[in-house]
PDB file of C-alpha atoms and ligand atoms in Angstrom:
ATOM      1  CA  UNK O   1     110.652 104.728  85.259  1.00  0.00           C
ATOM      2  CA  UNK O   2     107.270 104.143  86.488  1.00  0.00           C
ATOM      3  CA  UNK O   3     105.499 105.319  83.718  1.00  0.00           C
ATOM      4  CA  UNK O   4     107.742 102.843  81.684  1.00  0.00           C
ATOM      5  CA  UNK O   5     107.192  99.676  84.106  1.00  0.00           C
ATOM      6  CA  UNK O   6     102.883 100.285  83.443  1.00  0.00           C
ATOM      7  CA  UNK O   7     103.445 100.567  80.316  1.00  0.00           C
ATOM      8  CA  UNK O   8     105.551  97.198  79.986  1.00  0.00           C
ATOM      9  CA  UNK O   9     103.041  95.141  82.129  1.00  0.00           C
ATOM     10  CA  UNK O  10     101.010  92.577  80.476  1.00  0.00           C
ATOM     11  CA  UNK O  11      97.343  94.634  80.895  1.00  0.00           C
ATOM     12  CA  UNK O  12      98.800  97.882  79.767  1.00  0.00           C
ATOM     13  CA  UNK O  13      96.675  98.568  77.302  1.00  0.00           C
ATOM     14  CA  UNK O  14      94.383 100.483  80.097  1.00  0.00           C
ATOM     15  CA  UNK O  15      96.724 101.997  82.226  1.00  0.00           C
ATOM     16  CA  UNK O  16      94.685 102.852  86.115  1.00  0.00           C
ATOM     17  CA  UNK O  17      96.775 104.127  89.067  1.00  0.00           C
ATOM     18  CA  UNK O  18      96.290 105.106  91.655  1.00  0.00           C
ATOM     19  CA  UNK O  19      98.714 108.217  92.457  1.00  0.00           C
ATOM     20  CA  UNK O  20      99.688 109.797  95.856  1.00  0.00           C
ATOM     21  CA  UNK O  21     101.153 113.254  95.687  1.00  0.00           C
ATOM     22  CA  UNK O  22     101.892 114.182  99.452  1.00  0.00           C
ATOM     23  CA  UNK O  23     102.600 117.574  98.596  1.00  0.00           C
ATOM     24  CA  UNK O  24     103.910 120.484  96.078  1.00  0.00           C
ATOM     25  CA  UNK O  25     107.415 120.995  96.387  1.00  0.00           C
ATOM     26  CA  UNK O  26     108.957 120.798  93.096  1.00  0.00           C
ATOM     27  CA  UNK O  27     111.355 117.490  94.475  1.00  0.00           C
ATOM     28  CA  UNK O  28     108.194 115.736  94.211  1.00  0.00           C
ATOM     29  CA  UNK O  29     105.901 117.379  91.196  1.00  0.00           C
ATOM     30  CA  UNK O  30     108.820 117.832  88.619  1.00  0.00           C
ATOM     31  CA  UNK O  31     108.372 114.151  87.222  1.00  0.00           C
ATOM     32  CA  UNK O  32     104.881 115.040  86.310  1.00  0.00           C
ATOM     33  CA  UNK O  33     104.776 116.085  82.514  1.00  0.00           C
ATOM     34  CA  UNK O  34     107.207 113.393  82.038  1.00  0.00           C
ATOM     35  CA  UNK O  35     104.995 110.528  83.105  1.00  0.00           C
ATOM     36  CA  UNK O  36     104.160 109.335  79.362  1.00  0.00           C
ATOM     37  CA  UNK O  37     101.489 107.317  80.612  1.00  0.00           C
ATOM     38  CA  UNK O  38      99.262 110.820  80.889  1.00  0.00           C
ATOM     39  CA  UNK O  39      99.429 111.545  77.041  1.00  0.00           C
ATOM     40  CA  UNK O  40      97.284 108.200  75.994  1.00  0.00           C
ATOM     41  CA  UNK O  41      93.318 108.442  75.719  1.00  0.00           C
ATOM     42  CA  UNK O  42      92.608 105.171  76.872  1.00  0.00           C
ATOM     43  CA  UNK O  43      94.578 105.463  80.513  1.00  0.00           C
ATOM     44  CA  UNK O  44      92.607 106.599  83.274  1.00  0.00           C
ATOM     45  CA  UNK O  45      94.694 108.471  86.564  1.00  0.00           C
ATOM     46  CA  UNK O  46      93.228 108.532  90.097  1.00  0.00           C
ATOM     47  CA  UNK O  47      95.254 111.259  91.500  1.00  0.00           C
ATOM     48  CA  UNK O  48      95.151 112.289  95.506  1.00  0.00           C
ATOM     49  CA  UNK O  49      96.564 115.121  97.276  1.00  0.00           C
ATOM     50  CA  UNK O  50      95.170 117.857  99.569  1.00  0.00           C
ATOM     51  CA  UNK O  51      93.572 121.429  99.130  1.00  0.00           C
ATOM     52  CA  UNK O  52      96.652 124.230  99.475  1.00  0.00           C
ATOM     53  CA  UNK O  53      95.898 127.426 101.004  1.00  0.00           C
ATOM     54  CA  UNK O  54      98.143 129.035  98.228  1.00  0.00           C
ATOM     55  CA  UNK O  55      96.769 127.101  95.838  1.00  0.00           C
ATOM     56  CA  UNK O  56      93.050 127.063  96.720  1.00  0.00           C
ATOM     57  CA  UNK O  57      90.287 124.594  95.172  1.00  0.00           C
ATOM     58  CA  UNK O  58      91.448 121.466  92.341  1.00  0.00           C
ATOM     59  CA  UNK O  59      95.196 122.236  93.715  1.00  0.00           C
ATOM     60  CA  UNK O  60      96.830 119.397  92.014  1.00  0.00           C
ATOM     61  CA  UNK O  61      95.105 120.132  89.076  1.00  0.00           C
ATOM     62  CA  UNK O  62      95.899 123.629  89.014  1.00  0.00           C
ATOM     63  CA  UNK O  63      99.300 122.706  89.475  1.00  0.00           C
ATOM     64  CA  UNK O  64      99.270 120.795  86.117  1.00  0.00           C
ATOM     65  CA  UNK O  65      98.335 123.723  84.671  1.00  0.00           C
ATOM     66  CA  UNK O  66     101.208 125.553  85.687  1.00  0.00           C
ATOM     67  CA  UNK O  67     103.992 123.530  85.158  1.00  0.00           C
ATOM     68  CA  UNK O  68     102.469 122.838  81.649  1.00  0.00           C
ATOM     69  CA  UNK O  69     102.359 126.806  81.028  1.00  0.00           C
ATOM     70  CA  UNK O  70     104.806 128.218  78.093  1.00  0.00           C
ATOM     71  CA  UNK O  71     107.633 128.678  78.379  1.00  0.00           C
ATOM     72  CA  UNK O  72     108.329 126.078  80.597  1.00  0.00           C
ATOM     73  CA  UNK O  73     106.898 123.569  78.847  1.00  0.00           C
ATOM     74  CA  UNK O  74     107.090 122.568  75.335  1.00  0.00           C
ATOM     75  CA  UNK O  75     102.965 121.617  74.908  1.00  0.00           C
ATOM     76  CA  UNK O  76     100.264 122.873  77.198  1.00  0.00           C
ATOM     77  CA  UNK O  77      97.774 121.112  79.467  1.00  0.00           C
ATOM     78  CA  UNK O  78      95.693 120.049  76.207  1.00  0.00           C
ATOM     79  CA  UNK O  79      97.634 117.126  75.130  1.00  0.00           C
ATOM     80  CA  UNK O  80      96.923 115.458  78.648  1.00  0.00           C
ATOM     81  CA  UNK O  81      94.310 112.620  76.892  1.00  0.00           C
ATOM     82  CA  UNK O  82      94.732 110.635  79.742  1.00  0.00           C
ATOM     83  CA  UNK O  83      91.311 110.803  81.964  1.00  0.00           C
ATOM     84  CA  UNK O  84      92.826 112.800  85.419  1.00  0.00           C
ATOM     85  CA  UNK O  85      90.666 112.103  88.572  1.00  0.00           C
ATOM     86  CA  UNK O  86      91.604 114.356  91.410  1.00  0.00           C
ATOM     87  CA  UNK O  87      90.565 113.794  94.849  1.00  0.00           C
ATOM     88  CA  UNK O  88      91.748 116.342  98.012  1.00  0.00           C
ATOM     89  CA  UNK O  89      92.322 114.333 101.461  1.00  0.00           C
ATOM     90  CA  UNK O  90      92.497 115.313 104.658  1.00  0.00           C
ATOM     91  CA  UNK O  91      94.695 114.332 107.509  1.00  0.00           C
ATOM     92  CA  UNK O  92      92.821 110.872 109.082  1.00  0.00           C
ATOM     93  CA  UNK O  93      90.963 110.147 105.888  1.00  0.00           C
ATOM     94  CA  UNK O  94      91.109 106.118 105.310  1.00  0.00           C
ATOM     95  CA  UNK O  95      89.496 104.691 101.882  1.00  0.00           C
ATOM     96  CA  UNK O  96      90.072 101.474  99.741  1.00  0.00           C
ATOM     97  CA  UNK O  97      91.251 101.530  96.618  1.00  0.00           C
ATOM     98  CA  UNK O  98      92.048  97.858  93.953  1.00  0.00           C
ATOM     99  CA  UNK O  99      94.349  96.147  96.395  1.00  0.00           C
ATOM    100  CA  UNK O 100      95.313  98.050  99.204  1.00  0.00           C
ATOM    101  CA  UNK O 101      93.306 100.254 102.551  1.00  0.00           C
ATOM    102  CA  UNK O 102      94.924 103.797 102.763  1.00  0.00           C
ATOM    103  CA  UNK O 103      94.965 106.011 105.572  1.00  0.00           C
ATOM    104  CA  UNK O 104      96.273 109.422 104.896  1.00  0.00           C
ATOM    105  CA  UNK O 105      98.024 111.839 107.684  1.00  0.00           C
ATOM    106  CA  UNK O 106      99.196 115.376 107.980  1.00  0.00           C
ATOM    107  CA  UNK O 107     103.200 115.378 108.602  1.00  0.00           C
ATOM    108  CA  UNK O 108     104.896 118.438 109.975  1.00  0.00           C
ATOM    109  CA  UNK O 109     106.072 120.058 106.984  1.00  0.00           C
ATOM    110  CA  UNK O 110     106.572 123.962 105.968  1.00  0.00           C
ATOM    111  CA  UNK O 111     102.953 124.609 103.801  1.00  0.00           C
ATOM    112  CA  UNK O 112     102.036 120.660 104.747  1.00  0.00           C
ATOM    113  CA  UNK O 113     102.633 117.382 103.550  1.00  0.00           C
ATOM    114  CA  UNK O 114     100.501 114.111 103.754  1.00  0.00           C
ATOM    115  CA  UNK O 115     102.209 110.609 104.663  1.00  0.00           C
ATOM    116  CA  UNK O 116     100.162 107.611 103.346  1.00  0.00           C
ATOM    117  CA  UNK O 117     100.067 103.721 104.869  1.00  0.00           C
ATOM    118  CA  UNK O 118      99.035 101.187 102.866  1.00  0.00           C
ATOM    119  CA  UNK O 119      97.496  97.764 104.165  1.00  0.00           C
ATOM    120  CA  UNK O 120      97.533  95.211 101.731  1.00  0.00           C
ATOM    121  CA  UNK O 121      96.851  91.569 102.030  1.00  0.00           C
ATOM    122  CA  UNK O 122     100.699  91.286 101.541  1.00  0.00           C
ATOM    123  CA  UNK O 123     101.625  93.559 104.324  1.00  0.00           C
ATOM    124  CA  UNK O 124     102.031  97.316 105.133  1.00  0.00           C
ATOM    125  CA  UNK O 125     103.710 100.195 103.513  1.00  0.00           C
ATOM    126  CA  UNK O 126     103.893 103.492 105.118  1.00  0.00           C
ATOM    127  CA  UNK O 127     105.351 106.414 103.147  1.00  0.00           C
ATOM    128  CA  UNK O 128     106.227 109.538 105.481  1.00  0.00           C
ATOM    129  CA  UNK O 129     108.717 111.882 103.530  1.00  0.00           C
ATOM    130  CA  UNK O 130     109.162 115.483 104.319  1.00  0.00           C
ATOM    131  CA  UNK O 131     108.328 116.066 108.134  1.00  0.00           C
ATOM    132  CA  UNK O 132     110.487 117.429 110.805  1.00  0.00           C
ATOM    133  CA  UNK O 133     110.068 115.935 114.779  1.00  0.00           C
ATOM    134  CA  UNK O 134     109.546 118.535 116.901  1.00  0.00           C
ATOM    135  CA  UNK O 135     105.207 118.948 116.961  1.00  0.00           C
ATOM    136  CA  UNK O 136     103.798 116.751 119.841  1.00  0.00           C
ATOM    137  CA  UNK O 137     100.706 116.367 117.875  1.00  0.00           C
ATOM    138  CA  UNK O 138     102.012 115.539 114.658  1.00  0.00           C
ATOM    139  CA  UNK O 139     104.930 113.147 116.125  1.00  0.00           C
ATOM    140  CA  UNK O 140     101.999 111.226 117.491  1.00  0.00           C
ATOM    141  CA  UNK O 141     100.155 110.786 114.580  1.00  0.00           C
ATOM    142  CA  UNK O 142     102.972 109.974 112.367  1.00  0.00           C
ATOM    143  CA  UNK O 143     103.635 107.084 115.394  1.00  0.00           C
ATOM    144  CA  UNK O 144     100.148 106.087 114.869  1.00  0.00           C
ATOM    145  CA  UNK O 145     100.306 105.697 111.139  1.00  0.00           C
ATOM    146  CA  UNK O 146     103.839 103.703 111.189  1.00  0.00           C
ATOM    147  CA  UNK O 147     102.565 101.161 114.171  1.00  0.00           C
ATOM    148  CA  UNK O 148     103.613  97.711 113.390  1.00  0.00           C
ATOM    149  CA  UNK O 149     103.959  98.627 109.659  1.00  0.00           C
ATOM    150  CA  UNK O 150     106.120  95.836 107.335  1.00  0.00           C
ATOM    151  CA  UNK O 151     108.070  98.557 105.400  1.00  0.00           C
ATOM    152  CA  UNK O 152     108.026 102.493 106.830  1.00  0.00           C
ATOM    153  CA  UNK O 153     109.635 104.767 104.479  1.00  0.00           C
ATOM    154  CA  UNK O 154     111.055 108.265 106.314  1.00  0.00           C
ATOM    155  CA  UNK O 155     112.278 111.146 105.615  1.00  0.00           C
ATOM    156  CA  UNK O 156     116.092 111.210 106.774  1.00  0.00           C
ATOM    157  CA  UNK O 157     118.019 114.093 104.980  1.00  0.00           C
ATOM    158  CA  UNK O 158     119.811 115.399 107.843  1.00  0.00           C
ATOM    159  CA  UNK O 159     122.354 113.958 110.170  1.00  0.00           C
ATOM    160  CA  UNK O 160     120.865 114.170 113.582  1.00  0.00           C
ATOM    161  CA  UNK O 161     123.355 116.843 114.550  1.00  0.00           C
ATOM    162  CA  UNK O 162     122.388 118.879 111.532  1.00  0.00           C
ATOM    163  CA  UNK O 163     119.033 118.308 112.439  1.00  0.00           C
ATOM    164  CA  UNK O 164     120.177 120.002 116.362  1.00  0.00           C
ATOM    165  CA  UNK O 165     121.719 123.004 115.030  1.00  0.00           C
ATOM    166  CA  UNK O 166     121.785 124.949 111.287  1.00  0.00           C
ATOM    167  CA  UNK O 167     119.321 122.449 109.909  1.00  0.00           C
ATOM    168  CA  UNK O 168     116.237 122.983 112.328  1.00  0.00           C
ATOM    169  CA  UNK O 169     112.703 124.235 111.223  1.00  0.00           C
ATOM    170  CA  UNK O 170     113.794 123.247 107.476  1.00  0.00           C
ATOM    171  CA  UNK O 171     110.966 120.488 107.491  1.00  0.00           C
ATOM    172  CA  UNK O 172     113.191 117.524 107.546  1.00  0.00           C
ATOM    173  CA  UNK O 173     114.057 114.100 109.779  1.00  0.00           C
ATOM    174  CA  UNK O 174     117.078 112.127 110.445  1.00  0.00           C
ATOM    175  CA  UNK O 175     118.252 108.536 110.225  1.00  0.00           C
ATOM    176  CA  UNK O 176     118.388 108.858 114.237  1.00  0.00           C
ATOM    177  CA  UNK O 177     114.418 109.787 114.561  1.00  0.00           C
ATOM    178  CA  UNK O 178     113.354 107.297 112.376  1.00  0.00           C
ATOM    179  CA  UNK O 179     114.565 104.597 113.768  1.00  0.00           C
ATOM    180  CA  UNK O 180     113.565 105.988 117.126  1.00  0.00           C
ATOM    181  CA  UNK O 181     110.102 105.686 116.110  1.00  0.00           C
ATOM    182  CA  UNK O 182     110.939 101.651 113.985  1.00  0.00           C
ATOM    183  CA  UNK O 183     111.718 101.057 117.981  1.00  0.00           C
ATOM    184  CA  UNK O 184     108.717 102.571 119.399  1.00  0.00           C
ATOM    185  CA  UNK O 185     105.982 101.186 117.638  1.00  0.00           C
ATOM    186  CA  UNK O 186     107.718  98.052 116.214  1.00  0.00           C
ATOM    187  CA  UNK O 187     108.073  98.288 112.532  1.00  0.00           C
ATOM    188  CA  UNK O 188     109.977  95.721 110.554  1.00  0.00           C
ATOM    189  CA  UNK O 189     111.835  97.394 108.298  1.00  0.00           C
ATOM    190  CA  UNK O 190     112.717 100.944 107.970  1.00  0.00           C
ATOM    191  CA  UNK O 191     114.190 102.834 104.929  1.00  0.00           C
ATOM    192  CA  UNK O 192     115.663 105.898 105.100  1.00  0.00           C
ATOM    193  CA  UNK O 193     114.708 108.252 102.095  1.00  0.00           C
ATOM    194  CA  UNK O 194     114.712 111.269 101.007  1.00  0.00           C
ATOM    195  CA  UNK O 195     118.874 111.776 101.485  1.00  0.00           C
ATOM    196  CA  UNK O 196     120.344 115.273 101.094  1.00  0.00           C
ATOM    197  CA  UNK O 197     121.293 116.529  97.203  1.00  0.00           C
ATOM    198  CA  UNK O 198     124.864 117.285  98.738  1.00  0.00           C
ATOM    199  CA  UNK O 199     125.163 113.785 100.578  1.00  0.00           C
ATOM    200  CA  UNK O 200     127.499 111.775  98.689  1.00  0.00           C
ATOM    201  CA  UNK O 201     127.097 108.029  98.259  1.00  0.00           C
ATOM    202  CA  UNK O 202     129.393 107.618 100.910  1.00  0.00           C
ATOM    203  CA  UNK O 203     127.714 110.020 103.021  1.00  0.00           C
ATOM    204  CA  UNK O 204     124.912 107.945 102.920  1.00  0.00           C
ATOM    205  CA  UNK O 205     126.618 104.730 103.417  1.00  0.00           C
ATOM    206  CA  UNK O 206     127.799 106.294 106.620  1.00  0.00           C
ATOM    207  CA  UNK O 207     124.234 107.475 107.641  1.00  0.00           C
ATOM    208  CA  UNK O 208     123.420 103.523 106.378  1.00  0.00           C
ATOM    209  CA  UNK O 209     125.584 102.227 109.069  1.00  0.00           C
ATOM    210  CA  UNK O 210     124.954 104.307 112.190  1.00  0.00           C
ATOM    211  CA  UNK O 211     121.386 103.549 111.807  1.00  0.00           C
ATOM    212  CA  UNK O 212     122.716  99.880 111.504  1.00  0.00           C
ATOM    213  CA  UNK O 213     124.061  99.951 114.819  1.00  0.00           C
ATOM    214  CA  UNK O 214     120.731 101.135 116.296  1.00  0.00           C
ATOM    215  CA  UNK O 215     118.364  99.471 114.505  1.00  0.00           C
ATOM    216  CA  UNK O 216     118.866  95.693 112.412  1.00  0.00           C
ATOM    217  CA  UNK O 217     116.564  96.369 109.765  1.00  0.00           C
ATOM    218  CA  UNK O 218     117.310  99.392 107.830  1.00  0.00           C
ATOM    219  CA  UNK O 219     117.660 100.196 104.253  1.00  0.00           C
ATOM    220  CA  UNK O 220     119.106 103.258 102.496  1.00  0.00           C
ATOM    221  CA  UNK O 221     116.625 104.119  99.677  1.00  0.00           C
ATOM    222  CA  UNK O 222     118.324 104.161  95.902  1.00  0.00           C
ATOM    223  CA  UNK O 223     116.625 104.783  92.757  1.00  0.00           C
ATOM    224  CA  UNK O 224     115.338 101.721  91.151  1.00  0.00           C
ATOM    225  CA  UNK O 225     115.340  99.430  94.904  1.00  0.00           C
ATOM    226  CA  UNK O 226     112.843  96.652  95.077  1.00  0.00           C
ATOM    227  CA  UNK O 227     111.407  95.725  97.898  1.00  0.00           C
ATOM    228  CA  UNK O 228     108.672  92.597  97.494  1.00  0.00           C
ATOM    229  CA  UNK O 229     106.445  91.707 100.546  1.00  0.00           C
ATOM    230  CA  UNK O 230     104.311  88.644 100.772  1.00  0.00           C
ATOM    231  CA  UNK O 231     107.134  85.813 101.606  1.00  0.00           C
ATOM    232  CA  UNK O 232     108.768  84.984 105.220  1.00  0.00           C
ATOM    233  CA  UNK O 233     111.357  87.321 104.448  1.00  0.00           C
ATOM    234  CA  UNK O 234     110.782  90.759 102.737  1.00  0.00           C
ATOM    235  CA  UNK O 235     113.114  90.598  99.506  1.00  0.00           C
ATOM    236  CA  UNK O 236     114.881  93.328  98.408  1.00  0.00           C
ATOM    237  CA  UNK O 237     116.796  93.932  95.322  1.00  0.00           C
ATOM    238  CA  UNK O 238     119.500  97.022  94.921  1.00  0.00           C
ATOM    239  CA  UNK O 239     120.299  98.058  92.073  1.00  0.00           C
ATOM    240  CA  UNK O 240     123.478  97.370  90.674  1.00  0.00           C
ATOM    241  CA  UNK O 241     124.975 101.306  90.190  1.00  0.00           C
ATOM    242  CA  UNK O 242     124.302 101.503  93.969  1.00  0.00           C
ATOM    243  CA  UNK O 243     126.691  98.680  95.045  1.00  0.00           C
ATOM    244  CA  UNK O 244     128.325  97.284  92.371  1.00  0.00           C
ATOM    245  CA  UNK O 245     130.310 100.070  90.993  1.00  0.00           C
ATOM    246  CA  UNK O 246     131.931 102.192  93.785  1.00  0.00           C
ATOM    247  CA  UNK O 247     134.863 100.830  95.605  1.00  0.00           C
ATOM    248  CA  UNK O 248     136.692 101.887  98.757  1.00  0.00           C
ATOM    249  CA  UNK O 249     140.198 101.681  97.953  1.00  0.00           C
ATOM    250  CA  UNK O 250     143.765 103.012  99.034  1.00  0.00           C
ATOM    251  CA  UNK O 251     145.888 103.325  96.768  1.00  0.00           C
ATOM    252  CA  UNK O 252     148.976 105.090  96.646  1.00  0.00           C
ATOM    253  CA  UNK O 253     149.479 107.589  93.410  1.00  0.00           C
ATOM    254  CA  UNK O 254     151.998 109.935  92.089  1.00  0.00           C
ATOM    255  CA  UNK O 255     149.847 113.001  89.872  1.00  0.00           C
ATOM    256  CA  UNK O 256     152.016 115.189  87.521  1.00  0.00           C
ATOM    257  CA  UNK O 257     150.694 118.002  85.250  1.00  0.00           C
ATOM    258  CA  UNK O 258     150.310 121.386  84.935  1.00  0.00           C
ATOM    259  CA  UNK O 259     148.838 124.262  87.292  1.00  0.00           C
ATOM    260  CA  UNK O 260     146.133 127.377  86.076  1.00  0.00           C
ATOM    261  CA  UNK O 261     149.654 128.975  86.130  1.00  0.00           C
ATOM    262  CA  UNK O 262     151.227 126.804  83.587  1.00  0.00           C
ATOM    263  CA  UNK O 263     153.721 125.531  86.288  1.00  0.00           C
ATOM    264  CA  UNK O 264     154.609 121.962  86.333  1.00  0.00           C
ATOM    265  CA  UNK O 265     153.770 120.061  89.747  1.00  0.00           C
ATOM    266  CA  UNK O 266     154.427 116.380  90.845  1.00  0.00           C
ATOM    267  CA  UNK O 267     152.381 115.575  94.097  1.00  0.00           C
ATOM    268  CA  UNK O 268     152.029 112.510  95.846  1.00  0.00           C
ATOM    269  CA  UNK O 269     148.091 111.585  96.901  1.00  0.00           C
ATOM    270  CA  UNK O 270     145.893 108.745  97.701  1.00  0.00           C
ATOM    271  CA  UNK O 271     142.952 107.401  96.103  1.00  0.00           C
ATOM    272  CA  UNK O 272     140.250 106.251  98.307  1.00  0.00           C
ATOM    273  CA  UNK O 273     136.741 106.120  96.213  1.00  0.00           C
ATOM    274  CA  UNK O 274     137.345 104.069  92.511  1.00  0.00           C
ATOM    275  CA  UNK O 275     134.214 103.382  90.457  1.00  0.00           C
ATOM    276  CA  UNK O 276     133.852 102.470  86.511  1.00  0.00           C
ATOM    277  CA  UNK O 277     133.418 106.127  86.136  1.00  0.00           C
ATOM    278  CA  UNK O 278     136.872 107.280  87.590  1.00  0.00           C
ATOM    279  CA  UNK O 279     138.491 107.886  90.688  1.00  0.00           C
ATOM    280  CA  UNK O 280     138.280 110.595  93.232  1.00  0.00           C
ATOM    281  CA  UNK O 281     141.623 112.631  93.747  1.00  0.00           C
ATOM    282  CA  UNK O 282     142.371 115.007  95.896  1.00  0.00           C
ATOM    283  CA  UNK O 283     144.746 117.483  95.744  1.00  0.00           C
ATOM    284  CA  UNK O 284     147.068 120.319  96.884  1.00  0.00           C
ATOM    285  CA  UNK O 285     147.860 121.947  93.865  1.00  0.00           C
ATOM    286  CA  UNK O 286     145.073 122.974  91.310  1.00  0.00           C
ATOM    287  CA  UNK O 287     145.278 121.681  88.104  1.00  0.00           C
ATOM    288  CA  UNK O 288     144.810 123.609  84.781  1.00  0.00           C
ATOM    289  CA  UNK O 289     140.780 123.131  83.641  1.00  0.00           C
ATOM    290  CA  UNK O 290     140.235 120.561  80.718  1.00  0.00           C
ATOM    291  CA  UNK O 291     143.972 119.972  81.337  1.00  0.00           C
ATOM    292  CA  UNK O 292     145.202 115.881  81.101  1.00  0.00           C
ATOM    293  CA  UNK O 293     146.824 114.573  84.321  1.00  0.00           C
ATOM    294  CA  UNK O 294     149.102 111.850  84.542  1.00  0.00           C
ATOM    295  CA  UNK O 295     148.258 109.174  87.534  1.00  0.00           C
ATOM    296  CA  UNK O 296     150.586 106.454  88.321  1.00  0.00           C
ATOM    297  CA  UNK O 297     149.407 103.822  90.989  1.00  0.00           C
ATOM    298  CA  UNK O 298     151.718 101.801  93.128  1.00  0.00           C
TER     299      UNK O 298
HETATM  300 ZN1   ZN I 301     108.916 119.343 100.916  1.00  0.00          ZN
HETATM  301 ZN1   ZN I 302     110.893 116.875  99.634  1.00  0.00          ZN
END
């Protein structure tokens, strides 16, 4: 998607970013050889990250390397044109680059990560995924990077009683600490990122509202948002699969069909989550794979 939006923009015939990576895991590298704006010859990349003990000098660009290797890959590192900058940080670096004043810092994270804040003249931006409370030092400095920032972007994949119990020392934040931290240092608007792979959509409109009731300003991140600083109030735009689609409903149904068995059952059920893709139904009996079921609604 990004690749596509710099490529749409009225200068694109030169594409320049400037790229954070804030660290390896493959939930944030695996977009990489997709991002088309790397195989033209004109496009210069400015890419930051930091040095990995695993991974040793030119990390990012060694990780390139890999993920490009046969067979995983269908061309190698060659057809890169693109011109690749690389540039390793450090935890309390600051630097400009076109538009904005960065400040990098180290998050608590299993083999690191880095969270970035952006100052621009339109406000601030600070990006924290990946990092787990629980290091004095580090809590600190992620408090001192999010200070008064316009939009702070956290790491929230757990509930906070996951978090307490079977969840602890896997790297990750809740909704809870996050806007613990909005409150401390007075940021204006927090958004909660980073959401589990087995949260549902409702799970995180649940998360969405208990953070609601703690803190006025919070967003639940969703692929494609839009958030534009600049005006007297931040605008943001959802995207329309995120809240147009799914609908909380209860509606009585009758289900008849046939069992992995063969038997024929008739069970009575409610529907309570209806989108343009189908409905969720739950039931007693277990239905015959790839077999059709008959719903009737009240
Ligand atoms: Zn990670
Ligand atoms: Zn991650």
């Amino acid at each position: 998607m990004l690749g596509r939006h710099l490529e749409s923009e009225e200068e694109s015939k030169r594409i320049e970013p400037h790229i954070f990576v804030t660290h390896y895991h493959w939930d944030h590298i695996q977009g990489i050889p997709f991002f088309s704006p790397l195989y033209a010859e004109q496009n210069r990349l400015h890419f930051y990250s930091f040095r990995s003990e695993y991974l040793g000098r030119d990390s990012l660009k060694r990780v390139f390397e890999a993920q490009m290797a046969h067979p995983y890959f269908p061309v190698d590192i060659s057809a890169m044109s693109a011109r690749r900058d690389f540039t390793e940080l450090a935890g309390g670096d600051q630097f400009e680059v076109p538009g904005a004043r960065v400040k990098a810092s180290w998050l608590h994270h299993p083999q690191g990560c880095l969270g970035f804040r952006f100052d621009t003249p339109a406000g601030s931006i600070v990006y924290a995924t990946d990092n787990e409370p629980g290091d004095p030092k580090l809590d600190q400095s992620l408090r001192q990077l999010a200070a008064g920032a316009d939009i702070f972007i956290n790491d929230a994949q757990f509930t906070p009683e996951h978090l307490a119990t079977t969840r602890k020392g896997w790297g990750h934040s809740s909704w809870l600490e996050g806007v613990k931290i909005a409150a401390e240092v007075g940021v204006k608007n927090l958004v909660l990122f980073h959401h589990d792979p087995d949260s549902t959509d409702k799970a995180v409109d649940s998360i969405l509202r208990d953070a609601r009731g703690k803190f006025a300003n919070v967003w639940a991140a969703a692929e494609g948002m839009l958030m534009t600083l600049g005006g007297a109030n931040l605008d943001v735009l959802i995207p329309a699969v995120r809240e147009g689609l799914r609908r909380d409903t209860h509606f009585r149904a009758m289900v008849t069909g046939f069992t992995d068995t063969g038997m024929a059952f008739e069970e009575e059920t409610v529907i309570r989550d209806l989108s343009l893709h189908g409905a969720l139904i739950y039931l007693d009996h277990s239905p015959r794979l790839q077999s059709e079921l008959q719903v009737q609604l009240d």
